[in-house]
Amino acid sequence: MTAIETETSADLDSENASVAENAVVVDAVSTDNNAAGSSSESEAAASQATTEEAAPAELAATKLDPKFFTFLKDASQKLLRLDTASRVLPEELAAVNAAAAELSEMIQAFSSRLTVALEAKADADQAAKEAEKARIQAEKEAARARALAEKEAEKARIQAEKEAARIQAQQEVEAMKAAAAALKAAQLAEKEAAKAAALAEKMAILVAREKAAEEAAAAKAQAQAEKEAAKEAARLAKEQEAAEKAAAKEAARLAKEQADAEKAAAKEAARLAKEQADAEKAAAKAQALAEKEAARRAKEQADAEKAAAKEAARLAKEQAAAEKAAAKAKALAEKEAARAEQEKRAAELAAIKAKEEAERQKAAQIEEEARARRAAARAKTIAEYEAKQKARQAAAMAQFAADRAALAAAKNQK
């Protein structure tokens, strides 16, 4: 594993831990928002524990853990159950209750908005992690395809060198055999010529001796010697012709073996071309696999966006329910306005502020979701582009290595 892959793996592990922590916080917050309220004693204990933990680290950053959201929920509920009837002046009671209700709604709205922001951040981190995984996988596939192509090219080169060496050795052996056969034929012809010369010399001596004995028999012996010499010459010519014919036959055999060797070399070249085609097919298969993996990542990204849209719809529904509750509270306030004009004005003011805050939160939520979708789409596009570039480079390198091996093999054969 290279240093880049090690560093990338460490970054992915860190991002996974961050995403897991945010997911735990979001799940805990959703569970707290959907669960029923606890008893007064547990609320007091949780509030006191949160206060005791936060007191020593006054200047430290507040952790967005489930305790913090429990604290917000408890504070919002306690503001709605303040014991103000016996502790506040009657003329101030309505204003204090309205301010407490407004503050409780603001805390609830803040808790919802923070939850949405954490969920968007967790989704964005998850999308970035998936894009990084897709990029690393594409790089690994490209490296694997490149290594396979180089291995196949090296194997083809070594096989071509071995085959060329074998053919050359075989040709040298056949040439040595042909030279030995020609030398043997020449030696045989020289031996036969020497034998004929010796025989002719012997016959000449015999004729001279007989001529000295009787001249009449000498003429007859000379005629017989000439006849024998002609016969021996014919025999020697026949043997010479047979030797030349054997040499021609040996040359034809060597030519046939040379043609067979060239045919075997052509067959080996065809096999190497087929192996080159197989290597190119393997590279194309690796590229197709990388593109398929990128398509799968895109589908997973689309599913994540769909889930985010579904969650946004759920939040919008909860927002509508909150607005409906606010409208109902406003109607109740208007009904109660017949008894006190001051309470009516306070209730109307609280309803208007709640509506404005809800609209502002809704706009902010839409903006955050759009930003998260843009970031996810950009990360996906970059990952797909990098994966395609790596696959194309790997295929080009494999083709180049294969072509170089084929040229080297052809050069060695020549």
mmCIF file of C-alpha atoms in Angstrom:
data_model
loop_
_atom_site.group_PDB
_atom_site.id
_atom_site.type_symbol
_atom_site.label_atom_id
_atom_site.label_comp_id
_atom_site.label_asym_id
_atom_site.label_seq_id
_atom_site.Cartn_x
_atom_site.Cartn_y
_atom_site.Cartn_z
ATOM 1 C CA MET A 1 0.000 0.000 0.000
ATOM 2 C CA THR A 2 1.438 3.417 -0.988
ATOM 3 C CA ALA A 3 1.683 6.471 1.257
ATOM 4 C CA ILE A 4 -1.167 8.171 -0.628
ATOM 5 C CA GLU A 5 -3.491 5.183 -0.107
ATOM 6 C CA THR A 6 -2.527 5.058 3.605
ATOM 7 C CA GLU A 7 -3.244 8.749 4.071
ATOM 8 C CA THR A 8 -6.514 8.443 2.159
ATOM 9 C CA SER A 9 -7.578 5.475 4.313
ATOM 10 C CA ALA A 10 -6.795 7.451 7.480
ATOM 11 C CA ASP A 11 -8.878 10.393 6.225
ATOM 12 C CA LEU A 12 -11.753 8.054 5.382
ATOM 13 C CA ASP A 13 -11.599 6.510 8.856
ATOM 14 C CA SER A 14 -11.710 9.981 10.438
ATOM 15 C CA GLU A 15 -14.638 10.989 8.250
ATOM 16 C CA ASN A 16 -16.454 7.746 9.072
ATOM 17 C CA ALA A 17 -16.039 8.420 12.803
ATOM 18 C CA SER A 18 -17.350 11.981 12.389
ATOM 19 C CA VAL A 19 -20.310 10.811 10.307
ATOM 20 C CA ALA A 20 -21.120 8.066 12.826
ATOM 21 C CA GLU A 21 -21.012 10.564 15.704
ATOM 22 C CA ASN A 22 -23.314 13.003 13.853
ATOM 23 C CA ALA A 23 -25.666 10.139 12.984
ATOM 24 C CA VAL A 24 -25.862 9.102 16.648
ATOM 25 C CA VAL A 25 -26.634 12.669 17.668
ATOM 26 C CA VAL A 26 -29.295 13.055 14.966
ATOM 27 C CA ASP A 27 -30.936 9.739 15.878
ATOM 28 C CA ALA A 28 -30.933 10.645 19.548
ATOM 29 C CA VAL A 29 -32.456 14.048 18.814
ATOM 30 C CA SER A 30 -35.170 12.532 16.597
ATOM 31 C CA THR A 31 -35.959 9.980 19.308
ATOM 32 C CA ASP A 32 -36.179 12.713 21.922
ATOM 33 C CA ASN A 33 -38.462 14.845 19.739
ATOM 34 C CA ASN A 34 -40.800 11.923 19.008
ATOM 35 C CA ALA A 35 -40.845 10.364 22.527
ATOM 36 C CA ALA A 36 -43.286 11.340 25.252
ATOM 37 C CA GLY A 37 -42.277 13.805 28.031
ATOM 38 C CA SER A 38 -40.667 12.492 31.195
ATOM 39 C CA SER A 39 -41.766 13.161 34.768
ATOM 40 C CA SER A 40 -40.989 16.361 36.686
ATOM 41 C CA GLU A 41 -38.404 14.660 38.892
ATOM 42 C CA SER A 42 -36.396 13.298 35.883
ATOM 43 C CA GLU A 43 -36.590 16.703 34.169
ATOM 44 C CA ALA A 44 -35.188 18.398 37.254
ATOM 45 C CA ALA A 45 -32.424 15.795 37.604
ATOM 46 C CA ALA A 46 -31.443 16.083 33.894
ATOM 47 C CA SER A 47 -31.403 19.897 34.088
ATOM 48 C CA GLN A 48 -29.293 19.839 37.258
ATOM 49 C CA ALA A 49 -26.839 17.297 35.746
ATOM 50 C CA THR A 50 -26.456 19.381 32.580
ATOM 51 C CA THR A 51 -25.842 22.504 34.652
ATOM 52 C CA GLU A 52 -23.246 20.741 36.811
ATOM 53 C CA GLU A 53 -21.391 19.397 33.739
ATOM 54 C CA ALA A 54 -21.434 22.751 31.932
ATOM 55 C CA ALA A 55 -20.288 24.802 34.959
ATOM 56 C CA PRO A 56 -16.589 23.793 35.011
ATOM 57 C CA ALA A 57 -16.157 24.371 31.219
ATOM 58 C CA GLU A 58 -17.752 27.796 30.938
ATOM 59 C CA LEU A 59 -15.475 28.930 28.156
ATOM 60 C CA ALA A 60 -15.326 25.590 26.312
ATOM 61 C CA ALA A 61 -17.416 24.857 23.204
ATOM 62 C CA THR A 62 -20.774 23.218 23.841
ATOM 63 C CA LYS A 63 -21.005 19.671 22.511
ATOM 64 C CA LEU A 64 -24.016 18.921 20.322
ATOM 65 C CA ASP A 65 -24.757 15.662 22.105
ATOM 66 C CA PRO A 66 -28.114 14.142 23.141
ATOM 67 C CA LYS A 67 -27.820 15.755 26.592
ATOM 68 C CA PHE A 68 -27.796 19.217 25.034
ATOM 69 C CA PHE A 69 -30.973 18.528 23.036
ATOM 70 C CA THR A 70 -32.584 17.016 26.135
ATOM 71 C CA PHE A 71 -31.696 20.188 27.966
ATOM 72 C CA LEU A 72 -33.371 22.316 25.228
ATOM 73 C CA LYS A 73 -36.473 20.146 25.323
ATOM 74 C CA ASP A 74 -36.709 20.297 29.125
ATOM 75 C CA ALA A 75 -36.225 24.080 29.109
ATOM 76 C CA SER A 76 -38.963 24.505 26.466
ATOM 77 C CA GLN A 77 -41.403 22.356 28.465
ATOM 78 C CA LYS A 78 -40.594 24.078 31.754
ATOM 79 C CA LEU A 79 -41.228 27.505 30.229
ATOM 80 C CA LEU A 80 -44.774 26.338 29.421
ATOM 81 C CA ARG A 81 -45.335 25.179 33.036
ATOM 82 C CA LEU A 82 -44.001 28.160 35.019
ATOM 83 C CA ASP A 83 -45.586 28.694 38.435
ATOM 84 C CA THR A 84 -46.401 32.377 37.865
ATOM 85 C CA ALA A 85 -49.947 32.538 39.251
ATOM 86 C CA SER A 86 -48.875 33.072 42.868
ATOM 87 C CA ARG A 87 -45.528 34.789 42.207
ATOM 88 C CA VAL A 88 -46.332 37.473 39.600
ATOM 89 C CA LEU A 89 -48.636 40.468 39.771
ATOM 90 C CA PRO A 90 -51.976 39.874 38.052
ATOM 91 C CA GLU A 91 -51.446 42.725 35.600
ATOM 92 C CA GLU A 92 -48.068 41.250 34.583
ATOM 93 C CA LEU A 93 -49.231 37.621 34.472
ATOM 94 C CA ALA A 94 -50.405 37.643 30.859
ATOM 95 C CA ALA A 95 -47.280 39.365 29.564
ATOM 96 C CA VAL A 96 -44.981 37.000 31.458
ATOM 97 C CA ASN A 97 -46.865 33.923 30.197
ATOM 98 C CA ALA A 98 -46.799 35.247 26.617
ATOM 99 C CA ALA A 99 -43.052 35.905 26.815
ATOM 100 C CA ALA A 100 -42.495 32.409 28.249
ATOM 101 C CA ALA A 101 -44.544 30.839 25.450
ATOM 102 C CA GLU A 102 -42.641 32.845 22.845
ATOM 103 C CA LEU A 103 -39.303 31.816 24.342
ATOM 104 C CA SER A 104 -40.425 28.159 24.454
ATOM 105 C CA GLU A 105 -41.393 28.260 20.773
ATOM 106 C CA MET A 106 -38.069 29.897 19.890
ATOM 107 C CA ILE A 107 -36.189 27.124 21.729
ATOM 108 C CA GLN A 108 -38.218 24.435 19.942
ATOM 109 C CA ALA A 109 -37.639 26.120 16.578
ATOM 110 C CA PHE A 110 -33.912 26.386 17.273
ATOM 111 C CA SER A 111 -33.757 22.706 18.237
ATOM 112 C CA SER A 112 -35.546 21.682 15.012
ATOM 113 C CA ARG A 113 -33.337 23.874 12.849
ATOM 114 C CA LEU A 114 -30.156 22.552 14.494
ATOM 115 C CA THR A 115 -31.370 18.979 13.954
ATOM 116 C CA VAL A 116 -31.946 19.671 10.243
ATOM 117 C CA ALA A 117 -28.487 21.241 9.936
ATOM 118 C CA LEU A 118 -26.822 18.228 11.600
ATOM 119 C CA GLU A 119 -28.688 15.839 9.302
ATOM 120 C CA ALA A 120 -27.620 17.834 6.229
ATOM 121 C CA LYS A 121 -23.990 17.800 7.410
ATOM 122 C CA ALA A 122 -24.137 14.033 8.035
ATOM 123 C CA ASP A 123 -25.611 13.444 4.544
ATOM 124 C CA ALA A 124 -22.929 15.633 2.932
ATOM 125 C CA ASP A 125 -20.148 13.789 4.791
ATOM 126 C CA GLN A 126 -21.597 10.447 3.752
ATOM 127 C CA ALA A 127 -21.765 11.560 0.102
ATOM 128 C CA ALA A 128 -18.152 12.767 0.210
ATOM 129 C CA LYS A 129 -17.075 9.456 1.751
ATOM 130 C CA GLU A 130 -18.855 7.451 -0.952
ATOM 131 C CA ALA A 131 -17.271 9.608 -3.678
ATOM 132 C CA GLU A 132 -13.805 9.075 -2.182
ATOM 133 C CA LYS A 133 -14.416 5.321 -1.973
ATOM 134 C CA ALA A 134 -15.462 5.282 -5.654
ATOM 135 C CA ARG A 135 -12.297 7.198 -6.628
ATOM 136 C CA ILE A 136 -10.002 4.837 -4.683
ATOM 137 C CA GLN A 137 -11.759 1.777 -6.144
ATOM 138 C CA ALA A 138 -11.351 3.161 -9.670
ATOM 139 C CA GLU A 139 -7.634 3.794 -9.053
ATOM 140 C CA LYS A 140 -7.203 0.236 -7.748
ATOM 141 C CA GLU A 141 -9.011 -1.236 -10.767
ATOM 142 C CA ALA A 142 -6.890 0.846 -13.160
ATOM 143 C CA ALA A 143 -3.670 -0.227 -11.390
ATOM 144 C CA ARG A 144 -4.776 -3.865 -11.482
ATOM 145 C CA ALA A 145 -5.565 -3.657 -15.214
ATOM 146 C CA ARG A 146 -2.236 -1.935 -15.918
ATOM 147 C CA ALA A 147 -0.279 -4.567 -13.948
ATOM 148 C CA LEU A 148 -2.131 -7.374 -15.742
ATOM 149 C CA ALA A 149 -1.388 -5.862 -19.155
ATOM 150 C CA GLU A 150 2.291 -5.393 -18.311
ATOM 151 C CA LYS A 151 2.513 -8.974 -17.048
ATOM 152 C CA GLU A 152 0.897 -10.350 -20.215
ATOM 153 C CA ALA A 153 3.176 -8.218 -22.414
ATOM 154 C CA GLU A 154 6.291 -9.394 -20.544
ATOM 155 C CA LYS A 155 5.113 -13.008 -20.813
ATOM 156 C CA ALA A 156 4.563 -12.633 -24.572
ATOM 157 C CA ARG A 157 8.012 -11.042 -24.993
ATOM 158 C CA ILE A 158 9.768 -13.862 -23.101
ATOM 159 C CA GLN A 159 7.842 -16.508 -25.073
ATOM 160 C CA ALA A 160 8.758 -14.825 -28.360
ATOM 161 C CA GLU A 161 12.430 -14.688 -27.375
ATOM 162 C CA LYS A 162 12.397 -18.381 -26.438
ATOM 163 C CA GLU A 163 10.704 -19.354 -29.712
ATOM 164 C CA ALA A 164 13.140 -17.246 -31.770
ATOM 165 C CA ALA A 165 16.120 -18.822 -29.980
ATOM 166 C CA ARG A 166 14.699 -22.317 -30.560
ATOM 167 C CA ILE A 167 14.153 -21.668 -34.276
ATOM 168 C CA GLN A 168 17.647 -20.217 -34.673
ATOM 169 C CA ALA A 169 19.223 -23.193 -32.908
ATOM 170 C CA GLN A 170 17.243 -25.592 -35.074
ATOM 171 C CA GLN A 171 18.346 -23.776 -38.235
ATOM 172 C CA GLU A 172 21.979 -23.909 -37.142
ATOM 173 C CA VAL A 173 21.719 -27.666 -36.472
ATOM 174 C CA GLU A 174 20.142 -28.272 -39.895
ATOM 175 C CA ALA A 175 22.858 -26.185 -41.596
ATOM 176 C CA MET A 176 25.552 -28.184 -39.827
ATOM 177 C CA LYS A 177 23.896 -31.438 -40.948
ATOM 178 C CA ALA A 178 23.742 -30.256 -44.575
ATOM 179 C CA ALA A 179 27.402 -29.178 -44.508
ATOM 180 C CA ALA A 180 28.411 -32.581 -43.084
ATOM 181 C CA ALA A 181 26.434 -34.403 -45.786
ATOM 182 C CA ALA A 182 28.035 -32.316 -48.551
ATOM 183 C CA LEU A 183 31.521 -32.927 -47.118
ATOM 184 C CA LYS A 184 30.859 -36.649 -46.937
ATOM 185 C CA ALA A 185 29.686 -36.717 -50.576
ATOM 186 C CA ALA A 186 32.805 -34.808 -51.705
ATOM 187 C CA GLN A 187 35.076 -37.178 -49.789
ATOM 188 C CA LEU A 188 33.327 -40.171 -51.374
ATOM 189 C CA ALA A 189 33.746 -38.714 -54.858
ATOM 190 C CA GLU A 190 37.480 -38.052 -54.244
ATOM 191 C CA LYS A 191 37.942 -41.604 -52.954
ATOM 192 C CA GLU A 192 36.262 -43.080 -56.014
ATOM 193 C CA ALA A 193 38.390 -40.894 -58.313
ATOM 194 C CA ALA A 194 41.587 -41.980 -56.558
ATOM 195 C CA LYS A 195 40.518 -45.589 -56.804
ATOM 196 C CA ALA A 196 39.866 -45.202 -60.535
ATOM 197 C CA ALA A 197 43.218 -43.508 -61.052
ATOM 198 C CA ALA A 198 45.036 -46.294 -59.207
ATOM 199 C CA LEU A 199 43.219 -48.920 -61.220
ATOM 200 C CA ALA A 200 44.053 -47.169 -64.479
ATOM 201 C CA GLU A 201 47.722 -46.962 -63.533
ATOM 202 C CA LYS A 202 47.760 -50.660 -62.649
ATOM 203 C CA MET A 203 46.165 -51.563 -65.962
ATOM 204 C CA ALA A 204 48.730 -49.453 -67.843
ATOM 205 C CA ILE A 205 51.612 -51.319 -66.184
ATOM 206 C CA LEU A 206 50.003 -54.652 -66.994
ATOM 207 C CA VAL A 207 49.561 -53.658 -70.654
ATOM 208 C CA ALA A 208 53.191 -52.526 -70.952
ATOM 209 C CA ARG A 209 54.422 -55.806 -69.499
ATOM 210 C CA GLU A 210 52.275 -57.908 -71.840
ATOM 211 C CA LYS A 211 53.284 -55.734 -74.803
ATOM 212 C CA ALA A 212 56.895 -56.593 -74.118
ATOM 213 C CA ALA A 213 55.978 -60.292 -74.142
ATOM 214 C CA GLU A 214 53.895 -60.324 -77.289
ATOM 215 C CA GLU A 215 52.905 -57.417 -79.446
ATOM 216 C CA ALA A 216 49.840 -59.108 -80.926
ATOM 217 C CA ALA A 217 48.373 -59.755 -77.512
ATOM 218 C CA ALA A 218 49.253 -56.178 -76.547
ATOM 219 C CA ALA A 219 46.842 -54.701 -79.087
ATOM 220 C CA LYS A 220 44.090 -56.951 -77.825
ATOM 221 C CA ALA A 221 44.944 -56.150 -74.204
ATOM 222 C CA GLN A 222 45.028 -52.438 -75.003
ATOM 223 C CA ALA A 223 41.560 -52.625 -76.537
ATOM 224 C CA GLN A 224 40.330 -54.532 -73.518
ATOM 225 C CA ALA A 225 41.930 -51.971 -71.156
ATOM 226 C CA GLU A 226 40.304 -49.105 -73.026
ATOM 227 C CA LYS A 227 36.979 -50.866 -72.774
ATOM 228 C CA GLU A 228 37.428 -51.425 -69.045
ATOM 229 C CA ALA A 229 38.489 -47.808 -68.561
ATOM 230 C CA ALA A 230 35.391 -46.587 -70.402
ATOM 231 C CA LYS A 231 33.247 -48.837 -68.262
ATOM 232 C CA GLU A 232 34.927 -47.598 -65.065
ATOM 233 C CA ALA A 233 34.483 -43.988 -66.187
ATOM 234 C CA ALA A 234 30.779 -44.647 -66.798
ATOM 235 C CA ARG A 235 30.495 -46.194 -63.368
ATOM 236 C CA LEU A 236 32.248 -43.221 -61.789
ATOM 237 C CA ALA A 237 29.963 -40.804 -63.682
ATOM 238 C CA LYS A 238 26.929 -42.735 -62.444
ATOM 239 C CA GLU A 239 28.160 -42.580 -58.847
ATOM 240 C CA GLN A 240 28.876 -38.841 -59.230
ATOM 241 C CA GLU A 241 25.345 -38.290 -60.527
ATOM 242 C CA ALA A 242 23.929 -40.300 -57.602
ATOM 243 C CA ALA A 243 25.957 -38.166 -55.159
ATOM 244 C CA GLU A 244 24.701 -34.937 -56.774
ATOM 245 C CA LYS A 245 21.119 -36.221 -56.653
ATOM 246 C CA ALA A 246 21.521 -37.081 -52.919
ATOM 247 C CA ALA A 247 22.911 -33.588 -52.282
ATOM 248 C CA ALA A 248 19.940 -32.030 -54.141
ATOM 249 C CA LYS A 249 17.530 -34.183 -52.114
ATOM 250 C CA GLU A 250 19.224 -33.086 -48.875
ATOM 251 C CA ALA A 251 18.985 -29.437 -49.972
ATOM 252 C CA ALA A 252 15.263 -29.886 -50.722
ATOM 253 C CA ARG A 253 14.758 -31.419 -47.270
ATOM 254 C CA LEU A 254 16.547 -28.481 -45.639
ATOM 255 C CA ALA A 255 14.398 -26.042 -47.650
ATOM 256 C CA LYS A 256 11.247 -27.865 -46.496
ATOM 257 C CA GLU A 257 12.387 -27.704 -42.860
ATOM 258 C CA GLN A 258 13.147 -23.985 -43.285
ATOM 259 C CA ALA A 259 9.637 -23.434 -44.664
ATOM 260 C CA ASP A 260 8.184 -25.396 -41.723
ATOM 261 C CA ALA A 261 10.177 -23.232 -39.302
ATOM 262 C CA GLU A 262 8.889 -20.048 -40.977
ATOM 263 C CA LYS A 263 5.343 -21.407 -40.817
ATOM 264 C CA ALA A 264 5.776 -22.137 -37.084
ATOM 265 C CA ALA A 265 7.091 -18.600 -36.571
ATOM 266 C CA ALA A 266 4.039 -17.172 -38.367
ATOM 267 C CA LYS A 267 1.778 -19.342 -36.211
ATOM 268 C CA GLU A 268 3.545 -18.070 -33.054
ATOM 269 C CA ALA A 269 3.089 -14.471 -34.270
ATOM 270 C CA ALA A 270 -0.642 -15.129 -34.735
ATOM 271 C CA ARG A 271 -0.798 -16.550 -31.191
ATOM 272 C CA LEU A 272 0.949 -13.461 -29.798
ATOM 273 C CA ALA A 273 -1.537 -11.246 -31.684
ATOM 274 C CA LYS A 274 -4.396 -13.230 -30.123
ATOM 275 C CA GLU A 275 -2.874 -12.778 -26.637
ATOM 276 C CA GLN A 276 -2.575 -9.039 -27.357
ATOM 277 C CA ALA A 277 -6.264 -8.947 -28.303
ATOM 278 C CA ASP A 278 -7.130 -10.807 -25.077
ATOM 279 C CA ALA A 279 -5.133 -8.252 -23.067
ATOM 280 C CA GLU A 280 -7.012 -5.387 -24.751
ATOM 281 C CA LYS A 281 -10.291 -7.166 -24.047
ATOM 282 C CA ALA A 282 -9.331 -7.498 -20.353
ATOM 283 C CA ALA A 283 -8.513 -3.774 -20.210
ATOM 284 C CA ALA A 284 -11.871 -2.944 -21.798
ATOM 285 C CA LYS A 285 -13.604 -5.222 -19.280
ATOM 286 C CA ALA A 286 -11.840 -3.424 -16.405
ATOM 287 C CA GLN A 287 -12.952 -0.053 -17.799
ATOM 288 C CA ALA A 288 -16.549 -1.293 -18.130
ATOM 289 C CA LEU A 289 -16.418 -2.528 -14.533
ATOM 290 C CA ALA A 290 -15.210 0.883 -13.352
ATOM 291 C CA GLU A 291 -18.031 2.625 -15.257
ATOM 292 C CA LYS A 292 -20.566 0.175 -13.789
ATOM 293 C CA GLU A 293 -19.259 0.916 -10.280
ATOM 294 C CA ALA A 294 -19.593 4.669 -10.953
ATOM 295 C CA ALA A 295 -23.204 4.128 -12.112
ATOM 296 C CA ARG A 296 -23.936 2.221 -8.923
ATOM 297 C CA ARG A 297 -22.481 5.044 -6.851
ATOM 298 C CA ALA A 298 -24.662 7.502 -8.776
ATOM 299 C CA LYS A 299 -27.747 5.402 -8.010
ATOM 300 C CA GLU A 300 -26.853 5.322 -4.313
ATOM 301 C CA GLN A 301 -26.407 9.100 -4.401
ATOM 302 C CA ALA A 302 -29.833 9.492 -6.037
ATOM 303 C CA ASP A 303 -31.379 7.275 -3.337
ATOM 304 C CA ALA A 304 -29.732 9.432 -0.654
ATOM 305 C CA GLU A 305 -31.120 12.599 -2.252
ATOM 306 C CA LYS A 306 -34.536 10.970 -2.450
ATOM 307 C CA ALA A 307 -34.369 10.141 1.256
ATOM 308 C CA ALA A 308 -33.336 13.718 1.994
ATOM 309 C CA ALA A 309 -36.299 15.004 -0.014
ATOM 310 C CA LYS A 310 -38.606 12.662 1.895
ATOM 311 C CA GLU A 311 -37.207 13.964 5.182
ATOM 312 C CA ALA A 312 -37.706 17.538 3.969
ATOM 313 C CA ALA A 313 -41.330 16.712 3.176
ATOM 314 C CA ARG A 314 -41.734 15.297 6.673
ATOM 315 C CA LEU A 315 -40.280 18.439 8.201
ATOM 316 C CA ALA A 316 -42.547 20.565 6.013
ATOM 317 C CA LYS A 317 -45.507 18.552 7.274
ATOM 318 C CA GLU A 318 -44.426 19.116 10.869
ATOM 319 C CA GLN A 319 -43.984 22.811 10.059
ATOM 320 C CA ALA A 320 -47.519 22.915 8.668
ATOM 321 C CA ALA A 321 -48.791 21.239 11.824
ATOM 322 C CA ALA A 322 -46.920 23.805 13.896
ATOM 323 C CA GLU A 323 -48.420 26.634 11.843
ATOM 324 C CA LYS A 324 -51.850 25.076 12.298
ATOM 325 C CA ALA A 325 -51.303 24.900 16.043
ATOM 326 C CA ALA A 326 -50.163 28.524 15.994
ATOM 327 C CA ALA A 327 -53.302 29.503 14.085
ATOM 328 C CA LYS A 328 -55.403 27.624 16.608
ATOM 329 C CA ALA A 329 -53.623 29.388 19.441
ATOM 330 C CA LYS A 330 -54.242 32.700 17.693
ATOM 331 C CA ALA A 331 -57.963 31.917 17.358
ATOM 332 C CA LEU A 332 -58.087 31.021 21.044
ATOM 333 C CA ALA A 333 -56.307 34.264 21.877
ATOM 334 C CA GLU A 334 -58.835 36.227 19.815
ATOM 335 C CA LYS A 335 -61.681 34.506 21.663
ATOM 336 C CA GLU A 336 -60.107 35.394 24.989
ATOM 337 C CA ALA A 337 -59.549 38.993 23.803
ATOM 338 C CA ALA A 338 -63.138 39.817 24.794
ATOM 339 C CA ARG A 339 -62.082 39.747 28.449
ATOM 340 C CA ALA A 340 -58.863 41.723 28.219
ATOM 341 C CA GLU A 341 -57.602 43.900 25.353
ATOM 342 C CA GLN A 342 -54.066 43.765 26.660
ATOM 343 C CA GLU A 343 -53.944 39.943 26.560
ATOM 344 C CA LYS A 344 -55.345 40.055 23.042
ATOM 345 C CA ARG A 345 -52.544 42.333 21.781
ATOM 346 C CA ALA A 346 -49.867 40.154 23.456
ATOM 347 C CA ALA A 347 -51.287 36.962 21.956
ATOM 348 C CA GLU A 348 -51.489 38.511 18.462
ATOM 349 C CA LEU A 349 -47.890 39.719 18.720
ATOM 350 C CA ALA A 350 -46.708 36.248 19.791
ATOM 351 C CA ALA A 351 -48.546 34.591 16.887
ATOM 352 C CA ILE A 352 -47.037 36.992 14.324
ATOM 353 C CA LYS A 353 -43.521 36.436 15.644
ATOM 354 C CA ALA A 354 -43.992 32.677 15.645
ATOM 355 C CA LYS A 355 -45.162 32.745 12.026
ATOM 356 C CA GLU A 356 -42.222 34.901 10.926
ATOM 357 C CA GLU A 357 -39.780 32.617 12.727
ATOM 358 C CA ALA A 358 -41.344 29.551 11.130
ATOM 359 C CA GLU A 359 -41.093 31.082 7.638
ATOM 360 C CA ARG A 360 -37.503 32.104 8.250
ATOM 361 C CA GLN A 361 -36.618 28.603 9.448
ATOM 362 C CA LYS A 362 -38.333 27.074 6.452
ATOM 363 C CA ALA A 363 -36.368 29.297 4.027
ATOM 364 C CA ALA A 364 -33.111 28.513 5.827
ATOM 365 C CA GLN A 365 -33.902 24.803 5.726
ATOM 366 C CA ILE A 366 -34.562 24.940 1.969
ATOM 367 C CA GLU A 367 -31.290 26.811 1.427
ATOM 368 C CA GLU A 368 -29.333 24.262 3.493
ATOM 369 C CA GLU A 369 -30.864 21.331 1.578
ATOM 370 C CA ALA A 370 -30.069 22.964 -1.775
ATOM 371 C CA ARG A 371 -26.469 23.582 -0.690
ATOM 372 C CA ALA A 372 -26.089 19.958 0.417
ATOM 373 C CA ARG A 373 -27.489 18.672 -2.890
ATOM 374 C CA ARG A 374 -25.135 20.903 -4.889
ATOM 375 C CA ALA A 375 -22.138 19.720 -2.885
ATOM 376 C CA ALA A 376 -23.147 16.064 -3.314
ATOM 377 C CA ALA A 377 -23.681 16.501 -7.080
ATOM 378 C CA ARG A 378 -20.319 18.227 -7.465
ATOM 379 C CA ALA A 379 -18.528 15.477 -5.503
ATOM 380 C CA LYS A 380 -20.223 12.793 -7.602
ATOM 381 C CA THR A 381 -19.277 14.534 -10.890
ATOM 382 C CA ILE A 382 -15.642 14.906 -9.824
ATOM 383 C CA ALA A 383 -15.448 11.261 -8.726
ATOM 384 C CA GLU A 384 -16.944 9.996 -12.006
ATOM 385 C CA TYR A 385 -14.589 12.175 -14.078
ATOM 386 C CA GLU A 386 -11.521 11.017 -12.134
ATOM 387 C CA ALA A 387 -12.587 7.362 -12.414
ATOM 388 C CA LYS A 388 -13.039 7.643 -16.203
ATOM 389 C CA GLN A 389 -9.683 9.418 -16.615
ATOM 390 C CA LYS A 390 -7.874 6.747 -14.575
ATOM 391 C CA ALA A 391 -9.527 3.961 -16.609
ATOM 392 C CA ARG A 392 -8.589 5.631 -19.932
ATOM 393 C CA GLN A 393 -4.977 6.148 -18.805
ATOM 394 C CA ALA A 394 -4.740 2.511 -17.690
ATOM 395 C CA ALA A 395 -6.075 1.283 -21.045
ATOM 396 C CA ALA A 396 -3.641 3.530 -22.953
ATOM 397 C CA MET A 397 -0.671 2.319 -20.881
ATOM 398 C CA ALA A 398 -1.693 -1.316 -21.433
ATOM 399 C CA GLN A 399 -1.994 -0.752 -25.189
ATOM 400 C CA PHE A 400 1.386 0.982 -25.300
ATOM 401 C CA ALA A 401 3.094 -1.831 -23.355
ATOM 402 C CA ALA A 402 1.507 -4.493 -25.563
ATOM 403 C CA ASP A 403 2.548 -2.673 -28.769
ATOM 404 C CA ARG A 404 6.107 -2.320 -27.492
ATOM 405 C CA ALA A 405 6.248 -6.047 -26.659
ATOM 406 C CA ALA A 406 4.918 -6.949 -30.111
ATOM 407 C CA LEU A 407 7.540 -4.730 -31.814
ATOM 408 C CA ALA A 408 10.311 -6.285 -29.702
ATOM 409 C CA ALA A 409 9.093 -9.789 -30.605
ATOM 410 C CA ALA A 410 8.994 -8.928 -34.301
ATOM 411 C CA LYS A 411 12.485 -7.447 -34.109
ATOM 412 C CA ASN A 412 13.839 -10.591 -32.405
ATOM 413 C CA GLN A 413 12.267 -12.826 -35.046
ATOM 414 C CA LYS A 414 13.942 -10.812 -37.803
#
